[in-house]
Coordinates of C-alpha atoms in Angstrom, one line a residue:
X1 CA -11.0 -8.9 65.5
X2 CA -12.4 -12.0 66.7
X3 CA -10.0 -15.0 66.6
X4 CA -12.8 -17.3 65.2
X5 CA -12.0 -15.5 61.6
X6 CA -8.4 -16.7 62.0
X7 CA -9.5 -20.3 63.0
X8 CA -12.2 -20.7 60.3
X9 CA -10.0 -19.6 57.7
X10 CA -6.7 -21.7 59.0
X11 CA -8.9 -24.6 59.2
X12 CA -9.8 -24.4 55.6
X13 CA -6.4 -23.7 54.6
X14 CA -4.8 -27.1 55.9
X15 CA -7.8 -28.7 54.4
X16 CA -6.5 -27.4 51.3
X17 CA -2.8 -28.3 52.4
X18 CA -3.8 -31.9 53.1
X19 CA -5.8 -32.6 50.2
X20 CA -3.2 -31.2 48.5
X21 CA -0.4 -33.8 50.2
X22 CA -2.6 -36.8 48.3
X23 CA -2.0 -35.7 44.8
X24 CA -0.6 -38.4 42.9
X25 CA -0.7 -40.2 46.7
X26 CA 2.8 -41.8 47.6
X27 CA 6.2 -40.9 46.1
X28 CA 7.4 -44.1 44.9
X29 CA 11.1 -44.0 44.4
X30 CA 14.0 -41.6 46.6
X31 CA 14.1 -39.4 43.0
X32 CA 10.3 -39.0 42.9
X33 CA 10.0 -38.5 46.8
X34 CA 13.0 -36.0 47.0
X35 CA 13.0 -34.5 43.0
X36 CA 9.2 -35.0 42.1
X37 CA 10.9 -37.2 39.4
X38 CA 12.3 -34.2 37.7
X39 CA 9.1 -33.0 35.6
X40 CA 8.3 -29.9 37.3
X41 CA 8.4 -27.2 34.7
X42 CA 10.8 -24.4 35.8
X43 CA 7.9 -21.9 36.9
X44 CA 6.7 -23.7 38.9
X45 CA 10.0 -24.9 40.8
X46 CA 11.1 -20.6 40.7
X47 CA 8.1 -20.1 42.7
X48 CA 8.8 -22.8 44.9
X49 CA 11.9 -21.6 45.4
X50 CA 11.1 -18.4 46.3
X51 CA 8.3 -19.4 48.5
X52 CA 10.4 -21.2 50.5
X53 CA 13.1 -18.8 50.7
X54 CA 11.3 -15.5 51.2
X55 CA 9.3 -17.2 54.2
X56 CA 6.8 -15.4 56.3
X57 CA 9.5 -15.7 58.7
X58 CA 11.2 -13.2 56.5
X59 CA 8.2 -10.8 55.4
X60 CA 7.6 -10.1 58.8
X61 CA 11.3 -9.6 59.8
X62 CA 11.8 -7.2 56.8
X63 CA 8.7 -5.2 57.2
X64 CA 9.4 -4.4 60.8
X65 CA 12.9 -3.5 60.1
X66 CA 12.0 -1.0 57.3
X67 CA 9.5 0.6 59.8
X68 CA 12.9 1.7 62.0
X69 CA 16.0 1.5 59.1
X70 CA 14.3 2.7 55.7
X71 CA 15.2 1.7 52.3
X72 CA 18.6 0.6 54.4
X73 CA 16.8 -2.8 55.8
X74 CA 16.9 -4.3 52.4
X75 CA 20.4 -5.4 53.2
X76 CA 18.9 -8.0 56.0
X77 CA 17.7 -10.4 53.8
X78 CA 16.7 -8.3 50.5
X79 CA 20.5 -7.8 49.2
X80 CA 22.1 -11.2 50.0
X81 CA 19.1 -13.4 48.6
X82 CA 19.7 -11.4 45.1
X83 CA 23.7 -12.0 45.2
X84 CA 23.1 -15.6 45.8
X85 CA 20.2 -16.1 42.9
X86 CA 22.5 -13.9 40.4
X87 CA 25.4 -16.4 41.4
X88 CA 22.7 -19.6 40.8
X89 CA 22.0 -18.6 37.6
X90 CA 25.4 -18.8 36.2
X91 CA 25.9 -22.5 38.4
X92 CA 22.7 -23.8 38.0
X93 CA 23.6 -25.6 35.1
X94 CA 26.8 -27.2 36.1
X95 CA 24.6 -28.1 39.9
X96 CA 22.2 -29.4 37.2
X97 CA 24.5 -31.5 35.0
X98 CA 26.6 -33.2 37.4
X99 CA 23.3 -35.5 37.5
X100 CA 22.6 -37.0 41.3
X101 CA 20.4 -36.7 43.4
X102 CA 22.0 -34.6 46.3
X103 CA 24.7 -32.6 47.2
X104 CA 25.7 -35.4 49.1
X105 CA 26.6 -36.8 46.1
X106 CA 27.8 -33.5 44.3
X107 CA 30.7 -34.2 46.8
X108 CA 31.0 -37.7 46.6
X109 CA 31.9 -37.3 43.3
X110 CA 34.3 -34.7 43.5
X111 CA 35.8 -35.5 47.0
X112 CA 35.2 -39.0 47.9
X113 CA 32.5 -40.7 50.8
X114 CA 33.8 -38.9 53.7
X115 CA 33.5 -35.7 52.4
X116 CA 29.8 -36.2 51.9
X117 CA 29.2 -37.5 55.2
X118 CA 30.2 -34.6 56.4
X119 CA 28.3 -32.2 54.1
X120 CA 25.5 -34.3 55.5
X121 CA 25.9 -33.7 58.9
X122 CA 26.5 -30.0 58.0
X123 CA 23.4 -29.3 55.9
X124 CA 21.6 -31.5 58.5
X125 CA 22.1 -29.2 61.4
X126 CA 21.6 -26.0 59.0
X127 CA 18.2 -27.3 57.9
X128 CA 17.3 -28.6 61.4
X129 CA 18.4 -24.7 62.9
X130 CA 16.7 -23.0 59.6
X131 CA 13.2 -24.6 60.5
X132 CA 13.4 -24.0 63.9
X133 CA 14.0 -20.0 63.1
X134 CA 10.9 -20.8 61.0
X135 CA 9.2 -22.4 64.1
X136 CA 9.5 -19.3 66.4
X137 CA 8.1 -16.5 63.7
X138 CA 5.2 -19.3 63.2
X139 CA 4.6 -20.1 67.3
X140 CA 4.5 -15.6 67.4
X141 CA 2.6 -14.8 64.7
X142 CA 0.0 -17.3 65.5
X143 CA 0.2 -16.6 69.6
X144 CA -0.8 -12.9 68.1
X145 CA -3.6 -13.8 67.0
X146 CA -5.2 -16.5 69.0
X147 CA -4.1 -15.5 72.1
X148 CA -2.5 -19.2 73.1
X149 CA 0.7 -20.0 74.6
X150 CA 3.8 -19.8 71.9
X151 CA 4.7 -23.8 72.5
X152 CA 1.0 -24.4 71.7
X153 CA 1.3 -22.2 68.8
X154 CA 4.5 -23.5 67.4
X155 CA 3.0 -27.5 67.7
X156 CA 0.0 -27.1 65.9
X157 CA 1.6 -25.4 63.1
X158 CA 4.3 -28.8 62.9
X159 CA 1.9 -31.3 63.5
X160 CA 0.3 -30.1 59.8
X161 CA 3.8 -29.7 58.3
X162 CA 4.7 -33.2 59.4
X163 CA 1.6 -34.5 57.7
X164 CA 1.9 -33.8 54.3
X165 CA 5.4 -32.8 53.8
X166 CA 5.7 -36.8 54.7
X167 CA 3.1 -38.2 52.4
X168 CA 4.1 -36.2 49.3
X169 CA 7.7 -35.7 49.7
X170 CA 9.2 -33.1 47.1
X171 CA 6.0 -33.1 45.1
X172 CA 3.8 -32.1 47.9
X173 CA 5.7 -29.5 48.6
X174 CA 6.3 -28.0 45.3
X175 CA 3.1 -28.0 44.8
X176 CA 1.8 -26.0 48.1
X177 CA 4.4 -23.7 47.7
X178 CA 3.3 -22.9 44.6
X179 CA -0.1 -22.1 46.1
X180 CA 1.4 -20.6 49.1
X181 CA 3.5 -18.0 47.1
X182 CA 0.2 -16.8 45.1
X183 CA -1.2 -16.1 49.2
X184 CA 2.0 -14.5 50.4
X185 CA 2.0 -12.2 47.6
X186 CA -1.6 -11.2 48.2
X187 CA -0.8 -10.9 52.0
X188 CA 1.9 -8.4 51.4
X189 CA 0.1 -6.1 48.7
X190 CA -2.7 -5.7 51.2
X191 CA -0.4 -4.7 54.0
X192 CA 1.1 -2.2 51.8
X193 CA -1.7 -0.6 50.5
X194 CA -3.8 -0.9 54.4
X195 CA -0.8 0.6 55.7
X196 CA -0.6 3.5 53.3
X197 CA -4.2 4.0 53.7
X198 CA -4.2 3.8 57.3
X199 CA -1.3 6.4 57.7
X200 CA -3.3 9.0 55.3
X201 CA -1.5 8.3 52.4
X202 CA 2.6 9.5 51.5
X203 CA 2.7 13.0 52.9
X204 CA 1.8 11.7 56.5
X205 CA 4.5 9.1 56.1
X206 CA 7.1 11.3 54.1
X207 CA 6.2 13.7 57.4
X208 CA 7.1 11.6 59.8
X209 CA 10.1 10.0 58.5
X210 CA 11.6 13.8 58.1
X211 CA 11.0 14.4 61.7
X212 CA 11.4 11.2 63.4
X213 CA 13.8 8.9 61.3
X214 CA 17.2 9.1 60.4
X215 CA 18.4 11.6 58.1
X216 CA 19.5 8.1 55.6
X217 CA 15.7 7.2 55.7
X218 CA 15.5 6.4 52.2
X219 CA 19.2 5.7 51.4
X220 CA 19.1 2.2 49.9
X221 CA 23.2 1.8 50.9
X222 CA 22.9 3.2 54.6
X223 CA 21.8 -0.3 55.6
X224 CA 25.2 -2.5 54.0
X225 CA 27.6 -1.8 56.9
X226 CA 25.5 -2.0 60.0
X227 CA 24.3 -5.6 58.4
X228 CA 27.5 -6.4 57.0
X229 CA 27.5 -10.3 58.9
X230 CA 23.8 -10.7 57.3
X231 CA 25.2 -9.7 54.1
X232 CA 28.0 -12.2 54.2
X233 CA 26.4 -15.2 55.8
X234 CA 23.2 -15.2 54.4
X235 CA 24.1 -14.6 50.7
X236 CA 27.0 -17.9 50.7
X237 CA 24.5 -19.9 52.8
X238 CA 22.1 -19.1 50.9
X239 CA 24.5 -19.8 47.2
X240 CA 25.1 -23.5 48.9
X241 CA 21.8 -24.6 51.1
X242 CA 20.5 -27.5 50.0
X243 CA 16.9 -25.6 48.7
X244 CA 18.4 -23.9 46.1
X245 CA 20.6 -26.9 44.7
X246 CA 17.2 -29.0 45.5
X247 CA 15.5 -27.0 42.9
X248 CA 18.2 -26.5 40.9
X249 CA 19.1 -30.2 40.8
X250 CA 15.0 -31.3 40.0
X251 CA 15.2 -29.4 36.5
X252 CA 15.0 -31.0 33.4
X253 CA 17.5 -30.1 32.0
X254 CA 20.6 -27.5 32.8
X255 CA 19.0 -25.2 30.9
X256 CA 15.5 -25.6 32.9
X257 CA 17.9 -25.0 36.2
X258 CA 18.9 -21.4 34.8
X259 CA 15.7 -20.6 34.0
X260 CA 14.7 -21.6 37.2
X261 CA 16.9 -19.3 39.4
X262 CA 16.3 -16.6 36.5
X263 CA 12.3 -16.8 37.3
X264 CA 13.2 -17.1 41.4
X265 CA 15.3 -13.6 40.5
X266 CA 12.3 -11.8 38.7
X267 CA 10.1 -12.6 42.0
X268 CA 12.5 -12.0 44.7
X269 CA 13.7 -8.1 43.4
X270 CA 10.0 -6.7 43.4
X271 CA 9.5 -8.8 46.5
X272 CA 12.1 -7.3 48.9
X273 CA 11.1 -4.0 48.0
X274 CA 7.6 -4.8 48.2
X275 CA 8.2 -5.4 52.0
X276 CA 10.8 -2.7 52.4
X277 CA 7.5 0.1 50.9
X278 CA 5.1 -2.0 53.3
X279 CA 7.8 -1.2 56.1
X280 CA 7.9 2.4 55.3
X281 CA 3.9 3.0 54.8
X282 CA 3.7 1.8 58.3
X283 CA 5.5 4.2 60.3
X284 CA 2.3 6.6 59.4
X285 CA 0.4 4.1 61.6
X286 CA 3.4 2.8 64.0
X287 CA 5.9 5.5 65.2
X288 CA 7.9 2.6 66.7
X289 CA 7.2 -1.2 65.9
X290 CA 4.5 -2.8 68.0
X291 CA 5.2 -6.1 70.4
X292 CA 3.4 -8.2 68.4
X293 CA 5.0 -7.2 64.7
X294 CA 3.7 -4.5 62.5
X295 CA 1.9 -7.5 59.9
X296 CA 0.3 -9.2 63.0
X297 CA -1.0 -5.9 64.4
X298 CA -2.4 -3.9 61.1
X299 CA -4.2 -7.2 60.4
X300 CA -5.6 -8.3 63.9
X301 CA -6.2 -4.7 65.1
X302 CA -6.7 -2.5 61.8
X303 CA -7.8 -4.3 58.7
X304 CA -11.4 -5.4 58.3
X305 CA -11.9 -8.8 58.8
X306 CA -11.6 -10.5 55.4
X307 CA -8.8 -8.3 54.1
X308 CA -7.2 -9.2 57.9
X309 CA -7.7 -12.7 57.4
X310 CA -6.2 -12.7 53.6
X311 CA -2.7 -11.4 55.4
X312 CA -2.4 -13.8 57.9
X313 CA -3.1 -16.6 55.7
X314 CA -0.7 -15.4 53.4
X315 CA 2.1 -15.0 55.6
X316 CA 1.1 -17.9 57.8
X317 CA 1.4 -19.7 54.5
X318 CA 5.1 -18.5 53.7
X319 CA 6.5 -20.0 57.0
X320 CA 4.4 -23.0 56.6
X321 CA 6.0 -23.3 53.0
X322 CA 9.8 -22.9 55.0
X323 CA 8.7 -25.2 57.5
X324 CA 7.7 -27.9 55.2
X325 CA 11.0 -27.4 52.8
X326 CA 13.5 -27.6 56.0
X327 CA 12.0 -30.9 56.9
X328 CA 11.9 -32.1 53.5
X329 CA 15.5 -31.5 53.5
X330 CA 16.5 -32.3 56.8
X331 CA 14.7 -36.0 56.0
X332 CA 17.3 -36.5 52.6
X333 CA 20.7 -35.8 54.4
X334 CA 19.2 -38.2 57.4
X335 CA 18.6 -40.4 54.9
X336 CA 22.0 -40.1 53.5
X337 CA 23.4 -40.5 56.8
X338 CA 21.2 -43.5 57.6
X339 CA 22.5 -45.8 54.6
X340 CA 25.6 -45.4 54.9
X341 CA 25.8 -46.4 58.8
X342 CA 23.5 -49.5 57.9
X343 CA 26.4 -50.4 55.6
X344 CA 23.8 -52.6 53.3
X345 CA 21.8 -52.3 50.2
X346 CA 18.9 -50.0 50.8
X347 CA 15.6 -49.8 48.3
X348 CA 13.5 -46.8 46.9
X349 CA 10.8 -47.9 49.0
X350 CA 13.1 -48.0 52.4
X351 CA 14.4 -44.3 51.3
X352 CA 11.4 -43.0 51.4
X353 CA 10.3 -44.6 54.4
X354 CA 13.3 -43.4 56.5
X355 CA 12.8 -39.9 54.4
X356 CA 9.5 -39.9 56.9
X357 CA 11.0 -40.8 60.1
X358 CA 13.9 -38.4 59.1
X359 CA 10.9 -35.6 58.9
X360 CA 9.8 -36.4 62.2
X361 CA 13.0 -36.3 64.0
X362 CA 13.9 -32.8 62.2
X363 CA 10.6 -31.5 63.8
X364 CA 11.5 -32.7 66.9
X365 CA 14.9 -31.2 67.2
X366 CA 13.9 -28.0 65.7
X367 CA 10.6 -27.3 68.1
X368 CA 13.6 -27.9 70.8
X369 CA 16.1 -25.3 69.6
X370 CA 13.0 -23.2 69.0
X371 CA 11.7 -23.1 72.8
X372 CA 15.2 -23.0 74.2
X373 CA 16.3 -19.8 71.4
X374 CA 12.7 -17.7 70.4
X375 CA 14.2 -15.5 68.4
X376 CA 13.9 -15.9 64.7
X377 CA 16.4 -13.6 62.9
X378 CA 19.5 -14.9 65.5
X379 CA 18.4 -18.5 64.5
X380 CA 18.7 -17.7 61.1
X381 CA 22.0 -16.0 61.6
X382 CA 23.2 -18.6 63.2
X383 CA 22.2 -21.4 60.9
X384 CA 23.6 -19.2 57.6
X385 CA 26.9 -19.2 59.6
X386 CA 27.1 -22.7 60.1
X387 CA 26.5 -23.8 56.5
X388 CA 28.7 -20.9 55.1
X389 CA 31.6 -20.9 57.6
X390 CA 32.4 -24.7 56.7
X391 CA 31.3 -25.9 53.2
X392 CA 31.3 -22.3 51.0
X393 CA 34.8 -23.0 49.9
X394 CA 34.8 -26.7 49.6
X395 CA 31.6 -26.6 47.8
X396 CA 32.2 -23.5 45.6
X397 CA 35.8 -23.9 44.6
X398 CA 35.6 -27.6 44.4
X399 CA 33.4 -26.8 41.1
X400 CA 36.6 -24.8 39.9
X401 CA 39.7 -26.2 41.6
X402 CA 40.6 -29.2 40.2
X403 CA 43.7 -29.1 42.7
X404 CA 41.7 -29.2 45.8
X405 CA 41.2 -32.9 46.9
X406 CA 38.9 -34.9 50.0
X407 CA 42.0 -34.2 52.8
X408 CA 41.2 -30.6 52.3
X409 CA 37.9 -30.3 51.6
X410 CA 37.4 -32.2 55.1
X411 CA 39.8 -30.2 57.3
X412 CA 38.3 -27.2 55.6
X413 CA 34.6 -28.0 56.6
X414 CA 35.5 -29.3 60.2
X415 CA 37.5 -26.1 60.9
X416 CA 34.6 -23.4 59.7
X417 CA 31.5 -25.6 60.9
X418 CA 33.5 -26.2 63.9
X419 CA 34.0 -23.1 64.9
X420 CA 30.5 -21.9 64.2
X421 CA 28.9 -25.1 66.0
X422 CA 30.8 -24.1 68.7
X423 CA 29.7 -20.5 68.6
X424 CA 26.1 -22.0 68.2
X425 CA 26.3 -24.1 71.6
X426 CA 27.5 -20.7 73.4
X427 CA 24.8 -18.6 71.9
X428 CA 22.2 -21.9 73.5
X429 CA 23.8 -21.2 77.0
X430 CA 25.9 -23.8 77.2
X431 CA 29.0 -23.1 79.8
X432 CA 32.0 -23.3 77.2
X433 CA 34.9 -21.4 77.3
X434 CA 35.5 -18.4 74.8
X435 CA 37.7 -15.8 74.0
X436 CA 36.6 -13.9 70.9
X437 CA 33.4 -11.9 70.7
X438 CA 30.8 -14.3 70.2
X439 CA 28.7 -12.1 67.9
X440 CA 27.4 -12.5 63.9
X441 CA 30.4 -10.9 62.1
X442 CA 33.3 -12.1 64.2
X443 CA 31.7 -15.6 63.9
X444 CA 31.2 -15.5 60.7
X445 CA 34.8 -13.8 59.2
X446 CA 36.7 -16.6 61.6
X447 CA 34.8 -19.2 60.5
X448 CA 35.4 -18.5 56.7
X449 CA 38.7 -17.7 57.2
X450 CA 39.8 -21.0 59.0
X451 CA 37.8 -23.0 56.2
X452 CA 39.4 -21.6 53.5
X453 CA 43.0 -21.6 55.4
X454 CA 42.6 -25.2 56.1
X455 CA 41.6 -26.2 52.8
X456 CA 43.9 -24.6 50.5
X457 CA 46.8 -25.5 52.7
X458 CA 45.8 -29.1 53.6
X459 CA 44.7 -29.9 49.7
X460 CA 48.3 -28.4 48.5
X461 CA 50.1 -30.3 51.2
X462 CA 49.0 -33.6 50.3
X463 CA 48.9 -35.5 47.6
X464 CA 46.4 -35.1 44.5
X465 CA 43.4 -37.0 42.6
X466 CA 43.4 -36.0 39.5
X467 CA 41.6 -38.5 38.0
X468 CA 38.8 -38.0 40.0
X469 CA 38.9 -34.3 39.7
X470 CA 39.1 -34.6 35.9
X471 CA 35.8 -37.3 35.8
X472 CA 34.4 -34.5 37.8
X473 CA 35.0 -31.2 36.2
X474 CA 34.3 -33.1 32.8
X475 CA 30.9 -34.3 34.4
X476 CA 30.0 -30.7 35.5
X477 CA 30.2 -29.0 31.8
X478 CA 29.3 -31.6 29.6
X479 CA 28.1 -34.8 31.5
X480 CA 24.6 -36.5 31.6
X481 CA 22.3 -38.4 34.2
X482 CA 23.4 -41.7 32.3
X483 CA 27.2 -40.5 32.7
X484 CA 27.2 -39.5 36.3
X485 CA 25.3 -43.4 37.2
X486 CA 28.5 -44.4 35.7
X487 CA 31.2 -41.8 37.4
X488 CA 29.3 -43.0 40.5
X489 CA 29.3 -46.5 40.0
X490 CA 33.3 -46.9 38.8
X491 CA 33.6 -44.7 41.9
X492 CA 31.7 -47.6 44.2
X493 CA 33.8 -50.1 42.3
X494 CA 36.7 -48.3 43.4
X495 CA 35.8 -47.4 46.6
X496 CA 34.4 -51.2 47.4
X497 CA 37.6 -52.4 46.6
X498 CA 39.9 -50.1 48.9
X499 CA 38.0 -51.4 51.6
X500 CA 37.9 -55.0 50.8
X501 CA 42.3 -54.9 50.4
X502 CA 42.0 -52.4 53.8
X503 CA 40.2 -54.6 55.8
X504 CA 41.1 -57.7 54.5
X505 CA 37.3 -59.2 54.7
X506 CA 34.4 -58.8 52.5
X507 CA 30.8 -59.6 52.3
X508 CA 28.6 -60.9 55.0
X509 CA 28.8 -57.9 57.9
X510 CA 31.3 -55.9 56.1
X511 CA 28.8 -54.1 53.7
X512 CA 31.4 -55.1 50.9
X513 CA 29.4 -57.6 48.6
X514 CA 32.6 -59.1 46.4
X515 CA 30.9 -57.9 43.1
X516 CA 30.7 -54.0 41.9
X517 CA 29.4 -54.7 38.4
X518 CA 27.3 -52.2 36.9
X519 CA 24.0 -54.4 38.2
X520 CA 25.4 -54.7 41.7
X521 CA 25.8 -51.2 42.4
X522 CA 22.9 -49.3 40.4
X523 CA 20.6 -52.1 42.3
X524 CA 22.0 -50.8 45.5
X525 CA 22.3 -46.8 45.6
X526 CA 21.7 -44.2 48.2
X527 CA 19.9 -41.5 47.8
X528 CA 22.7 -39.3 47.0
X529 CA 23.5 -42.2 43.9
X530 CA 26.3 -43.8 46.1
X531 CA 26.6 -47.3 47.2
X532 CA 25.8 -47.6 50.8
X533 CA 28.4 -50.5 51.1
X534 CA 31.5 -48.6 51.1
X535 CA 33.8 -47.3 53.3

């Protein structure tokens, strides 16, 4: 088919994505820029959820693995995004209720600062490593079809996201997502029913997966064992990334953040097995899957042109949605980080400004990992195991453990992510020194099993916070926004004041200003709802 097609019609999608970036123009304050101000209804938000969790990135994966494992490869990414959704809709509300604006400050409130600081750094790196994975399937599928070079590919593709994921923040990309899904799910209903066409209908297929697949074909269980580490990391990643809190958090109400993951569930079951079908159909067409992916090669070889050009806009859309969610993310925990180094009072309008430069440096550091590691499913991997290895069990239990304190909580997440990070830089190339198998599963079990370890022990070993815990747990089931401003602002107080007797200074240079009243410190957040002058 003649790449023009593909230009012309990616052309007047960003058009689309860009006009799209000025509705409403400018986020005004860090809620509105990383929240849309909480008045997206929960529709919409399920569908922007899901459109930036079942990425292209993850169509094409799944579709080419159900062409060679059967019903089997639902267990890649299928069966862990359903465990994780099922599990939001029962925390959702509490995610929901404990009322700021990150989960930066989900675990200052529960933990303390440094606990936060931490999850920032974590989710940072996760985010940054998730987009990259997004990068690669993006800088392939569109090297496919235009015939350039992948680093070419993968730049003009993140030269759009950058654009209007930075003008519109969280609204901007709600709303393209939304659009996006609608594409993605068109996409993949054409692939199915081209493929099926193409291979002659179901005897040709049923035909050759008798003779030429595995005897467990169409056994939906055959595939849990063999992707046993994707099953584990990818379904507590996913439970804890920030995406899924993101959404969860920009509800209404608690009951708008169930019925968010409950509508994200209803799209995501006949999804995965819409891909899985897709997967099968092909192997009338593909007896093995071909170099360049069996979407990119039924569309650019075998579909007529329009119903070609409907698929790779779809699917070019889903990773574009992915792309622009990881850098929307990436840009809040930077911006966390950022106000709390400064160590002075930062404004809405300066959040959202460092939210932007925040995008740009995520971009950058994910087009790097994504040249120096082009494969997209090990990136993946590897990010899941990072977030899940280090803050599954603070996070999680720290919702339900009122015993667990910050001690624990921050030897728990530096021995999981540690290990994992460390993994990471071996699977990069770097020369370090191992001695366990660096693979997915081994990774992935040590890395749990050191975080929790470390944070049951450390938290019984030292000495409690109940109060703190208490404020928190109370918050969770029956707080509102106006009562977690004030858990967070006695917190400040608190916190302002430990520093002030540690350090025996305060104001000018210190970040301490010698007043914590209610005015002070509400005039002063971050964007997690903390005061950037403490400790």
């Amino acid at each position: 088919m003649n790449p023009l097609w593909f230009v012309l019609a990616l052309l007047a999608y960003f058009g689309v994505l860009i006009a799209l970036s000025f509705y409403r123009r400018r986020a005004d304050s860090g809620t509105d820029y990383f929240l849309g101000g909480r008045t997206m209804p929960a529709w919409m938000l399920a569908m922007a959820f899901a459109a930036s969790w079942y990425g292209g990135n993850s169509a094409l994966i799944s579709i080419d693995a159900a062409n060679e494992q059967g019903m089997g490869s639902w267990w890649v990414l299928g069966g862990p995004t359903v465990i994780a959704v099922v599990a939001l809709i029962f925390i959702g509300p509490i995610i929901r209720r404990i009322g700021v604006l990150s989960q930066d400050g989900v675990m200052n409130m529960r933990y303390g600062r440094l606990t936060g600081t931490l999850l920032s750094l974590v989710m940072g790196i996760y985010m940054v490593v998730w987009g990259a994975s997004q990068m690669v399937a993006l800088g392939k599928f569109f090297a496919a079809f235009f015939g350039i070079n992948f680093v070419l590919a993968v730049l003009i593709g993140i030269v759009v996201a950058i654009f209007y994921a930075t003008i519109g923040g969280f609204r901007a990309v709600v709303l393209t997502e939304t659009i996006q899904f609608g594409l993605l799910l068109l996409g993949l209903l054409i692939t199915l029913v081209g493929a099926l066409i193409l291979s002659g209908g179901f005897e040709p297929v049923m035909e050759r997966a008798t003779t030429e697949r595995p005897d467990d074909y169409f056994n939906l269980f055959a595939g849990f064992t063999p992707n046993i580490a994707f099953v584990v990391s990818f379904a507590l990643a996913f439970l804890i990334e920030g995406a899924a809190w993101q959404r969860m958090q920009a509800g209404r109400t608690p009951r708008d953040a169930r019925k968010t993951a409950s509508y994200a569930l209803s799209y995501f079951i006949p999804l995965y097995f819409l891909v899985v079908a897709a997967g099968i159909a092909s192997i009338g067409v593909f007896p093995t899957v071909p170099e360049n992916g069996v979407v990119a090669t039924l569309a650019g070889e075998r579909f007529w042109p329009i119903f070609g050009v409907l698929v790779f806009i779809g699917i070019a859309a889903a990773i574009m949605s992915t792309i622009c969610t990881t850098l929307n993310l990436s840009s809040l925990y930077m911006t966390e980080l950022y106000t709390k180094i400064k160590r002075n009072r930062v404004s809405d309008k300066q959040k959202v400004r460092v939210g932007m430069i925040g995008t740009l440096i995520a971009s950058v550091l994910g087009f790097l990992i994504a040249i120096r590691l082009p494969e997209a499913l090990i990136l993946l991997g590897l990010a899941s195991e990072i977030l899940a290895a280090g803050m599954f069990f603070p996070m999680i239990l720290g919702l339900f453990w009122r015993r667990a304190n910050q001690k624990g909580a921050v030897a728990g997440i530096i021995a999981g992510s540690g290990f994992t990070i460390y993994g990471f830089l071996v699977e990069l190339g770097l020369p370090l020194p191992y001695f366990w198998p660096n693979d997915g599963p081994t990774r992935i079990f040590i890395g749990l099993g050191l975080s929790l370890i470390f944070y049951v022990a450390v938290s019984l070993m030292t000495k409690p916070d109940p109060e703190r815990s208490d404020r928190f747990m109370h918050q969770s089931r029956k707080g509102t926004d106006e009562s977690a401003e004030q858990i967070v602002r006695d917190h400040d107080a608190a916190d302002d004041a430990a520093y002030e007797a540690r350090n025996g200074r305060n104001g000018t240079g210190t970040g301490v200003t010698g007043t914590s009243g209610p005015g002070a410190s509400a005039a002063g957040t971050t964007a997690s709802g903390t005061d950037p002058g403490r400790d």
